[in-house]
């Protein structure tokens, strides 16, 4: 029986997490099939073949021109009923989890989100992410078709070229599902984002005020980085939630994260732990952020941060 | 308008999450309890919607009897009705939880009228199943969008905004509708003294939780592998700046 990968894409641009899902799917059985949703994704056949997919099922329908959780979920459910795969694997992203939850509800099947390790058997034994990654859970999954998403960054994408065929289907979608298709968009201006920046300067309660972030902005600008913050900061209204790093904010993975006046609560740490190096600046040498960081400066951030910026400028002009 | 919010009682851990000896739960001996920040924002959104459009808001939870604390907290910031579905374990699996919440919503709506909006958090803080709101919405035959960071009522529809990689997506859902709310949609207010007093007096309606166990069953909790690093102290105060910039140059960040 086949294993089906649900391809996440945005109007034809594939989400990198899809290729991680392909790796997980290959370990679960053969053959690996993939479902692309919407005409815009027709061009993804080659990249899927490179990652071990032997059949790409292309779902076409007027309601699939843009993303819609219900229309996408119903399309996955339709394909599961039609081809009876042993398992369906999708991305552990906002969209991937949303689409699988919709499919699971429609199929009346269990769905295990954000798996890190999957061991088939009767039942399946699964390890999955809890608390945004600070805790794991081992669970069992018993179902005629196993629905799972793969936690982002737990499987490294790797090619496994396969010869591929394609098939086009037209799922029956009720016109009412248009109610959750994207109605309007405001495109984001290009530029570094918190999630992709090579350097993040983070500020916590220790920064003290919205104005206190000025020197952090200057340091970040000096190095082409961006400013992030803790929840204490967003809760105080000092910065917008789009800057928040952590379990309920953004996961960052810069080359260097400079955490200023942040204590390092577990919910903040899970958002920062993928950073290659962490430098903590804190008055408290015992703060969790300091003991977990690679490097630390013990001191008042209001003195340390401007001094770093000044030193960078001095070396550049000197 | 009538708005319902579903919240879940979870422990509020500090620097580390400890597990009980039998691996079945988070060790809460020294912990306070809370809900997910997403759910706190959903509660605030409900209160703001009723302030702007009139009507009433209700909060619903399935959990141990102590989850009354989270219901009363919601009441202290302005929610008017509280409903508890008591269970005698810490948690039910996602299918069973969704079935119980759906049944409870049907029961409440049968006597009090349909909720124009049912709000969930984007995901629960502890188990993060990313599905309970979607399952409830489907069972009720209502549209659902998760990850919402903006809600506007427009006649019989609700405009929901969410942030995605490529920018902001806007959805227009006919009501009754279901939304999963993300932190950042608003800044939750703190309870006032009057709010706290009201919350003590508010009646908590109890309904029986019903639902069959689903296909996902927890076996045990595990610690994530801890990253151990020996912290290199680069210095104290402003004098450390030179060592910091040396490090940046080494990492190829400052040239
Ligand atoms: C379910 C849940 C989800 C959560 N999600 C998130 C999340 O996504 N992101 C997040 O950040 N938090 C999150 N939290 C909150 C988290 O638990 C902490 O409350 C929060 O991270 C604390 O922020 P902080 O470190 O800035 O503040 P504090 O814990 O108050 O720490 C302030 C630090 O600043 C230091 N300091 C003070 N003054 C100075 C100075 N002048 N110079 C240098 N150092 C100084 C202090 O020594 C201290 O270490 C979540 C909580 C829960 C329950
Ligand atoms: N036991 C519960 N009682 C009430 N609402 C819940 C419960 N569990 C989850 N929810 C709601 O469903 C959302 C999604 O949960 P989950 O599917 O576990 O990520 C949460 O943010 C809550 O709003």
XYZ file of C-alpha atoms and ligand atoms in Angstrom:
649
model
C 0.000 0.000 0.000
C 1.183 3.487 -0.808
C 2.212 6.286 1.511
C 0.783 9.638 0.444
C 2.619 12.947 0.916
C 0.500 16.096 0.945
C 2.538 18.748 -0.870
C 2.510 22.122 0.840
C 2.962 24.998 -1.551
C 1.885 28.605 -1.902
C 0.444 29.225 -5.367
C 3.050 26.914 -6.857
C 6.054 27.666 -4.643
C 6.877 24.519 -2.679
C 7.349 24.766 1.105
C 10.784 23.330 2.049
C 9.101 21.279 4.796
C 7.453 19.181 2.052
C 10.802 17.602 1.219
C 11.275 16.713 4.893
C 7.867 15.008 4.776
C 9.092 13.015 1.744
C 12.027 11.699 3.813
C 9.685 10.597 6.607
C 7.283 9.016 4.099
C 10.044 6.964 2.455
C 10.799 5.370 5.835
C 7.158 4.330 6.261
C 6.686 2.201 3.161
C 6.528 2.067 -0.602
C 5.565 3.358 -3.024
C 5.554 7.042 -2.061
C 2.854 9.035 -3.823
C 2.318 12.779 -3.591
C -0.805 14.898 -3.834
C -0.475 18.372 -5.318
C -3.446 20.641 -4.854
C -4.346 23.148 -7.561
C -3.130 23.762 -11.124
C -0.430 26.119 -9.812
C 1.412 23.103 -8.311
C 1.586 21.105 -11.564
C 5.179 22.208 -12.059
C 6.357 20.466 -8.870
C 6.496 16.971 -10.410
C 10.264 17.038 -11.073
C 11.314 18.114 -7.597
C 9.011 15.485 -6.072
C 10.480 12.775 -8.326
C 13.933 13.802 -7.144
C 12.792 13.168 -3.574
C 11.480 9.655 -4.084
C 7.910 10.181 -5.292
C 6.840 7.661 -7.966
C 3.331 8.995 -8.618
C 2.134 12.575 -8.429
C -1.631 12.944 -8.157
C -2.608 16.418 -9.323
C -5.935 17.657 -8.006
C -7.608 20.272 -10.184
C -10.694 22.282 -9.295
C -11.794 25.912 -9.543
C -11.880 26.098 -5.737
C -8.194 25.135 -5.555
C -6.743 28.219 -7.258
C -5.607 29.547 -3.875
C -5.275 28.141 -0.369
C -8.403 27.236 1.581
C -8.224 24.917 4.611
C -11.601 23.284 4.007
C -11.187 22.826 0.236
C -7.652 21.447 0.733
C -8.746 19.172 3.592
C -11.661 17.836 1.561
C -9.284 17.193 -1.375
C -6.987 15.140 0.869
C -9.998 13.221 2.239
C -11.196 12.572 -1.306
C -7.804 11.169 -2.329
C -7.643 8.949 0.779
C -11.072 7.482 -0.046
C -10.080 7.027 -3.702
C -6.632 5.441 -3.333
C -6.672 3.987 0.212
C -3.054 4.724 1.203
C -1.699 3.117 4.376
C -0.613 6.523 5.661
C -0.710 10.218 4.828
C 2.246 12.436 5.735
C 2.097 16.230 5.695
C 4.220 19.140 6.907
C 4.235 20.137 10.575
C 3.593 23.769 9.698
C 0.575 26.021 10.239
C -0.885 25.002 6.892
C 0.155 21.352 7.056
C -1.412 20.837 10.457
C -4.529 22.753 9.483
C -5.101 20.745 6.302
C -4.524 17.417 8.064
C -6.902 18.364 10.884
C -9.546 19.164 8.246
C -8.893 15.860 6.446
C -8.973 13.897 9.719
C -12.259 15.470 10.768
C -13.815 14.639 7.390
C -12.512 11.037 7.455
C -13.297 10.613 11.158
C -9.737 9.380 11.714
C -7.156 10.209 14.384
C -4.353 12.599 13.409
C -1.022 12.937 15.202
C 0.607 16.344 14.777
C 4.326 17.208 14.805
C 5.920 13.757 14.940
C 9.676 13.433 15.411
C 9.973 9.619 15.158
C 7.513 7.168 13.675
C 7.766 3.408 14.142
C 5.200 1.475 12.110
C 3.703 -1.672 13.625
C 0.384 -2.551 15.182
C -0.272 0.014 16.549
C 2.206 2.621 15.326
C 4.519 3.975 17.987
C 5.180 7.688 17.640
C 7.281 10.316 19.341
C 5.912 13.823 19.009
C 6.538 17.383 20.092
C 4.742 18.923 23.074
C 5.067 22.356 24.639
C 6.467 23.712 21.394
C 9.455 21.356 21.649
C 10.464 21.534 25.290
C 8.876 18.160 26.017
C 8.221 15.027 23.967
C 5.403 12.512 24.109
C 5.410 8.864 23.128
C 1.997 7.769 21.910
C 0.327 5.016 19.930
C -1.730 5.484 16.784
C -4.401 2.947 15.874
C -6.264 3.646 12.631
C -7.053 2.081 9.240
C -5.209 5.005 7.592
C -2.526 6.773 9.643
C -2.536 10.570 9.388
C 0.574 12.357 10.650
C 2.521 15.574 10.207
C 6.286 15.721 10.594
C 7.740 18.250 13.025
C 9.631 20.887 11.055
C 13.450 20.479 11.046
C 13.453 16.921 12.460
C 14.049 15.184 9.115
C 16.716 16.539 6.804
C 15.622 16.735 3.164
C 17.699 14.403 0.985
C 17.239 13.439 -2.658
C 16.305 9.874 -3.713
C 15.588 10.061 -7.448
C 12.615 8.005 -8.664
C 10.970 7.660 -12.049
C 7.636 9.338 -11.843
C 4.210 9.170 -13.460
C 1.372 11.633 -13.030
C -2.352 11.399 -12.751
C -4.922 14.190 -12.670
C -8.054 14.010 -10.539
C -11.036 16.318 -10.118
C -12.299 15.989 -6.561
C -15.925 16.816 -5.907
C -15.887 19.950 -3.807
C -19.051 21.574 -2.587
C -19.316 25.190 -3.754
C -19.870 26.235 -0.130
C -16.196 25.504 0.646
C -15.341 28.782 -1.086
C -16.170 30.285 2.323
C -12.655 29.587 3.628
C -10.595 30.187 0.483
C -8.247 33.187 0.812
C -10.328 36.206 -0.222
C -7.661 38.913 -0.268
C -3.936 39.193 0.277
C -1.467 41.830 1.307
C 1.928 40.700 0.027
C 4.899 41.123 2.321
C 7.695 43.430 1.220
C 10.888 41.510 0.511
C 13.612 41.641 3.150
C 15.008 39.712 6.097
C 12.441 38.363 8.514
C 12.853 37.317 12.106
C 12.664 33.655 11.070
C 15.440 33.934 8.461
C 17.723 36.701 9.768
C 21.427 35.792 10.198
C 21.589 37.879 13.367
C 18.871 38.555 15.929
C 19.252 41.008 18.800
C 16.601 40.051 21.352
C 15.400 42.196 24.221
C 13.484 41.166 27.335
C 11.979 42.791 30.381
C 15.461 44.015 31.283
C 15.286 46.515 28.397
C 12.781 48.397 30.549
C 10.713 50.330 27.997
C 9.797 50.664 24.320
C 12.407 53.431 23.957
C 15.004 51.190 25.531
C 15.029 49.184 22.289
C 16.720 52.053 20.377
C 20.280 50.837 21.089
C 19.256 47.234 20.191
C 17.888 48.512 16.856
C 21.167 50.303 16.212
C 23.263 47.216 16.915
C 21.038 45.045 14.714
C 21.149 47.575 11.852
C 24.929 47.751 12.095
C 25.125 44.002 11.315
C 22.153 43.538 8.951
C 20.157 41.792 11.661
C 16.706 42.257 13.158
C 15.329 42.840 16.635
C 13.359 40.182 18.501
C 11.854 40.158 21.977
C 10.360 38.092 24.788
C 6.724 37.819 25.744
C 7.270 40.078 28.743
C 7.999 42.794 26.168
C 4.949 42.193 23.959
C 2.753 41.879 27.068
C 3.920 45.322 28.163
C 3.065 46.705 24.735
C 6.704 47.735 24.117
C 6.868 45.869 20.798
C 4.580 44.125 18.352
C 3.971 40.387 18.732
C 5.513 39.832 15.281
C 8.872 40.355 17.050
C 8.238 37.735 19.742
C 10.564 34.744 19.864
C 9.262 31.531 21.442
C 6.606 28.872 21.754
C 3.775 31.222 20.856
C 5.947 33.521 18.756
C 8.527 32.914 16.023
C 11.201 30.182 15.894
C 14.507 31.750 14.965
C 17.699 30.116 13.647
C 20.317 32.880 13.180
C 24.090 32.439 13.180
C 24.115 34.500 16.369
C 21.333 35.366 18.805
C 22.160 38.125 21.279
C 19.673 37.828 24.151
C 19.660 41.028 26.217
C 17.840 41.116 29.550
C 15.995 37.859 28.881
C 15.821 35.266 31.669
C 15.469 32.265 29.349
C 12.112 30.759 30.340
C 11.528 27.420 28.615
C 8.863 28.929 26.332
C 11.346 31.533 25.115
C 14.184 29.029 24.860
C 12.304 26.681 22.463
C 12.040 29.537 19.998
C 15.739 30.385 20.263
C 17.428 26.995 20.641
C 17.969 26.491 16.898
C 20.333 29.496 16.861
C 23.858 28.419 15.922
C 25.416 30.491 18.710
C 23.801 32.351 21.597
C 25.281 35.295 23.484
C 23.445 36.312 26.644
C 23.802 39.788 28.144
C 22.375 39.797 31.642
C 23.025 41.317 35.053
C 22.307 37.924 36.613
C 25.066 35.352 36.044
C 22.676 32.611 37.208
C 19.906 33.422 34.700
C 18.836 30.387 32.669
C 19.673 32.218 29.442
C 23.240 32.751 30.676
C 23.836 29.176 31.825
C 22.418 27.769 28.573
C 24.156 30.212 26.214
C 27.449 29.633 24.396
C 28.752 33.055 25.453
C 27.750 35.624 28.036
C 28.507 39.128 29.151
C 27.533 39.829 32.753
C 26.394 43.391 33.053
C 23.785 46.067 32.391
C 22.585 45.812 28.791
C 22.110 49.586 28.703
C 25.889 49.927 28.936
C 27.013 46.778 27.123
C 24.914 47.103 23.942
C 25.952 50.690 23.030
C 29.567 49.768 23.795
C 29.416 46.894 21.290
C 27.957 49.144 18.590
C 30.622 51.764 19.272
C 33.383 49.141 19.060
C 32.074 47.867 15.692
C 32.038 51.429 14.338
C 35.470 52.185 15.776
C 37.008 49.154 14.044
C 35.301 49.984 10.745
C 36.533 53.548 10.626
C 39.789 52.808 12.385
C -23.774 38.686 19.254
C -23.024 35.453 21.068
C -19.402 34.329 21.392
C -18.007 31.146 22.943
C -14.340 30.623 23.852
C -12.787 27.207 24.545
C -9.804 27.203 26.905
C -7.623 24.502 28.464
C -6.009 24.509 31.910
C -2.269 23.846 31.675
C 0.650 24.144 34.111
C 2.835 27.270 33.861
C 6.382 25.908 33.938
C 9.463 28.071 34.498
C 12.983 27.300 33.334
C 12.429 23.557 32.861
C 9.471 21.200 32.604
C 9.746 18.310 35.037
C 7.877 15.035 34.551
C 6.315 12.878 37.301
C 8.044 9.575 38.144
C 5.440 7.533 36.219
C 5.910 9.670 33.091
C 2.207 10.430 32.813
C 2.142 14.153 33.529
C 4.064 17.337 34.128
C 5.127 17.540 37.782
C 2.983 20.413 38.990
C 3.851 20.228 42.691
C 5.309 23.748 42.662
C 3.617 25.201 39.605
C 0.799 27.633 38.973
C -1.709 27.023 36.182
C -2.708 29.067 33.183
C -4.057 28.707 29.649
C -2.211 29.137 26.356
C -1.450 32.797 25.529
C -3.420 32.158 22.312
C -6.475 31.332 24.430
C -5.981 34.386 26.667
C -6.115 36.446 23.495
C -9.230 34.567 22.341
C -10.919 35.470 25.632
C -9.925 39.123 25.175
C -11.214 39.049 21.594
C -14.577 37.706 22.788
C -14.890 40.415 25.434
C -13.981 43.134 22.911
C -16.475 41.812 20.341
C -19.288 41.905 22.889
C -18.232 45.390 24.025
C -18.399 46.572 20.413
C -21.483 44.717 19.169
C -23.467 43.822 22.300
C -24.499 40.307 23.316
C -22.781 37.848 25.595
C -19.686 35.718 25.896
C -19.214 32.276 27.416
C -16.093 30.278 28.262
C -15.994 26.477 28.109
C -13.393 23.987 29.329
C -13.004 20.249 29.606
C -10.682 19.322 32.426
C -10.271 18.535 36.103
C -12.601 20.299 38.564
C -9.741 22.719 39.324
C -10.089 24.103 35.770
C -12.817 26.251 37.318
C -9.900 28.588 38.085
C -9.350 29.284 34.356
C -13.111 29.836 33.845
C -13.218 32.324 36.721
C -10.153 34.112 35.367
C -12.010 34.599 32.060
C -14.988 35.891 34.036
C -12.722 38.347 35.854
C -11.828 40.009 32.556
C -15.416 40.231 31.343
C -16.738 36.897 30.071
C -20.289 36.426 31.344
C -20.928 32.667 31.298
C -18.813 29.718 32.480
C -19.251 26.047 31.557
C -17.162 23.171 32.920
C -17.019 19.624 31.570
C -15.356 17.810 34.475
C -13.198 14.733 33.805
C -11.233 12.770 36.385
C -7.958 12.605 34.471
C -5.748 15.506 33.389
C -6.537 15.220 29.700
C -8.506 13.383 27.010
C -7.199 12.514 23.540
C -7.988 15.013 20.766
C -10.879 13.116 19.115
C -12.563 12.496 22.448
C -12.043 16.105 23.600
C -13.490 17.420 20.339
C -16.507 15.114 20.613
C -17.188 16.270 24.178
C -16.843 19.965 23.322
C -19.124 19.546 20.289
C -21.778 17.830 22.399
C -21.566 20.542 25.054
C -21.884 23.318 22.461
C -24.996 21.611 21.038
C -26.474 21.367 24.525
C -25.822 25.036 25.331
C -27.076 26.223 21.928
C -30.271 24.150 22.210
C -31.489 26.305 25.103
C -29.556 29.583 24.736
C -29.259 29.997 20.963
C -26.491 29.620 18.380
C -23.060 31.144 18.970
C -22.211 33.490 16.098
C -18.552 32.820 16.793
C -16.778 29.985 18.556
C -13.156 30.879 19.341
C -10.283 28.497 20.041
C -6.585 29.035 20.594
C -4.248 28.339 17.666
C -2.998 25.326 19.629
C -3.108 24.160 23.228
C 0.068 25.045 25.186
C 0.755 21.560 26.513
C -0.337 18.943 23.966
C -0.382 21.137 20.834
C -2.607 18.824 18.787
C -3.476 21.546 16.274
C -6.892 20.008 15.617
C -9.547 20.305 18.289
C -11.066 23.518 16.938
C -11.097 22.146 13.395
C -12.829 18.936 14.496
C -15.470 20.814 16.468
C -16.130 23.178 13.544
C -16.526 20.301 11.116
C -18.891 18.428 13.438
C -21.002 21.584 13.741
C -20.879 22.159 9.976
C -19.226 25.582 10.382
C -16.321 27.204 8.537
C -13.026 27.360 10.434
C -9.746 29.185 9.942
C -6.829 28.844 12.367
C -3.981 31.245 13.202
C -6.164 34.356 13.148
C -4.598 37.698 14.139
C -7.456 40.014 13.246
C -11.264 39.765 13.540
C -13.763 42.221 12.096
C -17.519 41.744 12.017
C -19.096 42.785 8.730
C -22.866 42.175 8.798
C -23.431 38.415 8.721
C -19.777 37.706 7.938
C -16.542 37.825 9.825
C -13.300 38.994 8.207
C -10.345 37.067 9.617
C -6.762 38.104 9.010
C -3.763 35.875 9.360
C -0.046 36.227 8.797
C 1.595 33.736 6.463
C 5.043 33.534 4.947
C 4.043 35.493 1.851
C 2.107 38.175 3.688
C -1.313 38.722 5.194
C -4.213 36.470 4.126
C -7.781 37.661 4.565
C -10.683 35.211 4.867
C -14.352 36.157 4.815
C -16.450 33.577 6.664
C -20.234 33.531 6.922
C -21.395 33.307 10.549
C -21.886 31.155 12.532
C -18.167 30.524 12.219
C -15.234 29.119 14.175
C -11.810 30.786 14.476
C -8.500 29.721 16.006
C -6.866 32.797 17.519
C -3.146 33.529 17.657
C -1.362 35.583 20.284
C -0.726 39.134 19.067
C -4.321 39.748 17.935
C -4.722 41.986 20.997
C -3.192 42.743 24.376
C -5.227 40.899 27.001
C -6.360 43.174 29.823
C -5.660 42.476 33.473
C -8.604 41.839 35.792
C -9.814 44.801 37.827
C -10.700 44.492 41.522
C -14.389 44.610 40.557
C -13.785 41.932 37.932
C -12.163 39.666 40.477
C -15.088 40.069 42.870
C -17.614 39.341 40.116
C -15.657 36.270 39.092
C -15.947 34.813 42.576
C -19.723 35.026 42.379
C -20.322 33.877 38.806
C -22.172 30.558 38.479
C -20.240 27.749 36.811
C -22.561 25.505 34.853
C -21.505 21.857 34.798
C -22.329 19.533 31.928
C -21.408 15.870 31.584
C -18.432 15.202 29.324
C -19.151 12.460 26.813
C -17.003 10.974 24.058
C -15.383 7.711 22.996
C -11.583 7.331 23.210
C -9.891 8.046 19.880
C -7.051 6.382 17.974
C -4.194 8.406 19.496
C -3.242 7.398 23.025
C -0.429 8.850 25.081
C 2.017 6.326 26.534
C 4.501 8.535 28.324
C 6.117 11.972 28.422
C 9.840 12.311 27.727
C 12.390 15.048 28.275
C 13.786 16.522 25.077
C 17.530 16.024 24.784
C 19.123 18.923 26.595
C 21.720 21.028 24.819
C 24.607 21.280 27.239
C 27.107 24.022 26.625
C 29.867 25.400 28.756
C 29.138 29.136 28.781
C 32.170 31.248 27.889
C 32.027 34.478 29.889
C 33.364 37.173 27.560
C 33.611 39.747 30.313
C 31.720 42.116 32.570
C 30.028 45.369 31.600
C 31.030 47.662 28.740
C 34.632 46.445 28.912
C 33.483 43.194 27.273
C 32.642 44.991 23.991
C 35.988 44.256 22.404
C 35.720 40.505 23.114
C 32.146 40.515 21.734
C 33.228 42.139 18.468
C 36.143 39.680 18.200
C 33.549 36.912 18.423
C 31.357 38.560 15.774
C 34.312 38.775 13.415
C 35.125 35.125 14.083
C 31.515 34.226 13.187
C 31.779 36.313 10.024
C 29.096 38.769 11.129
C 31.046 41.989 11.403
C 33.416 42.976 8.626
C 2.175 28.617 27.362
C 3.179 29.726 27.436
C 3.756 30.205 26.255
C 4.718 31.210 26.304
N 5.291 31.627 25.123
C 6.324 32.519 25.174
C 7.014 32.942 23.983
O 6.643 32.565 22.851
N 8.066 33.779 24.107
C 8.513 34.243 25.329
O 9.484 35.003 25.369
N 7.847 33.897 26.459
C 6.765 33.059 26.404
N 6.111 32.750 27.580
C 6.449 33.508 28.809
C 7.678 32.998 29.560
O 7.272 31.985 30.459
C 8.357 34.142 30.371
O 7.408 34.727 31.230
C 8.979 35.249 29.503
O 9.759 34.693 28.462
C 9.839 36.151 30.367
O 10.360 37.221 29.606
P 11.737 37.941 30.032
O 12.826 36.926 30.045
O 11.908 39.119 29.156
O 11.429 38.502 31.487
P 11.982 38.054 32.909
O 11.772 36.608 33.154
O 11.417 39.005 33.888
O 13.558 38.273 32.821
C 14.192 39.505 32.746
C 15.709 39.275 32.725
O 16.375 40.504 32.484
C 17.516 40.590 33.328
N 17.807 42.023 33.483
C 17.068 42.946 34.157
N 17.606 44.164 34.016
C 18.710 44.021 33.232
C 19.672 44.925 32.717
N 19.620 46.248 32.968
N 20.673 44.436 31.933
C 20.754 43.106 31.674
N 19.858 42.208 32.145
C 18.842 42.672 32.907
C 17.132 39.866 34.592
O 18.253 39.398 35.294
C 16.284 38.710 34.021
O 17.111 37.599 33.721
C 5.099 31.766 27.540
C 4.486 31.318 28.726
C 3.532 30.313 28.679
C 2.914 29.828 29.948
N -9.673 20.341 27.281
C -10.042 21.394 26.543
N -11.112 22.156 26.923
C -11.500 23.232 26.185
N -10.883 23.619 25.064
C -9.821 22.908 24.653
C -9.348 21.756 25.351
N -8.278 21.268 24.683
C -8.081 22.075 23.616
N -9.006 23.062 23.589
C -9.121 24.165 22.611
O -8.663 23.712 21.349
C -7.540 24.499 20.916
C -6.617 23.620 20.106
O -6.108 22.578 20.916
P -5.169 21.442 20.345
O -5.873 20.778 19.231
O -4.865 20.538 21.497
O -3.906 22.147 19.872
C -6.965 25.074 22.186
O -6.237 26.261 21.965
C -8.229 25.341 22.994
O -8.862 26.534 22.555
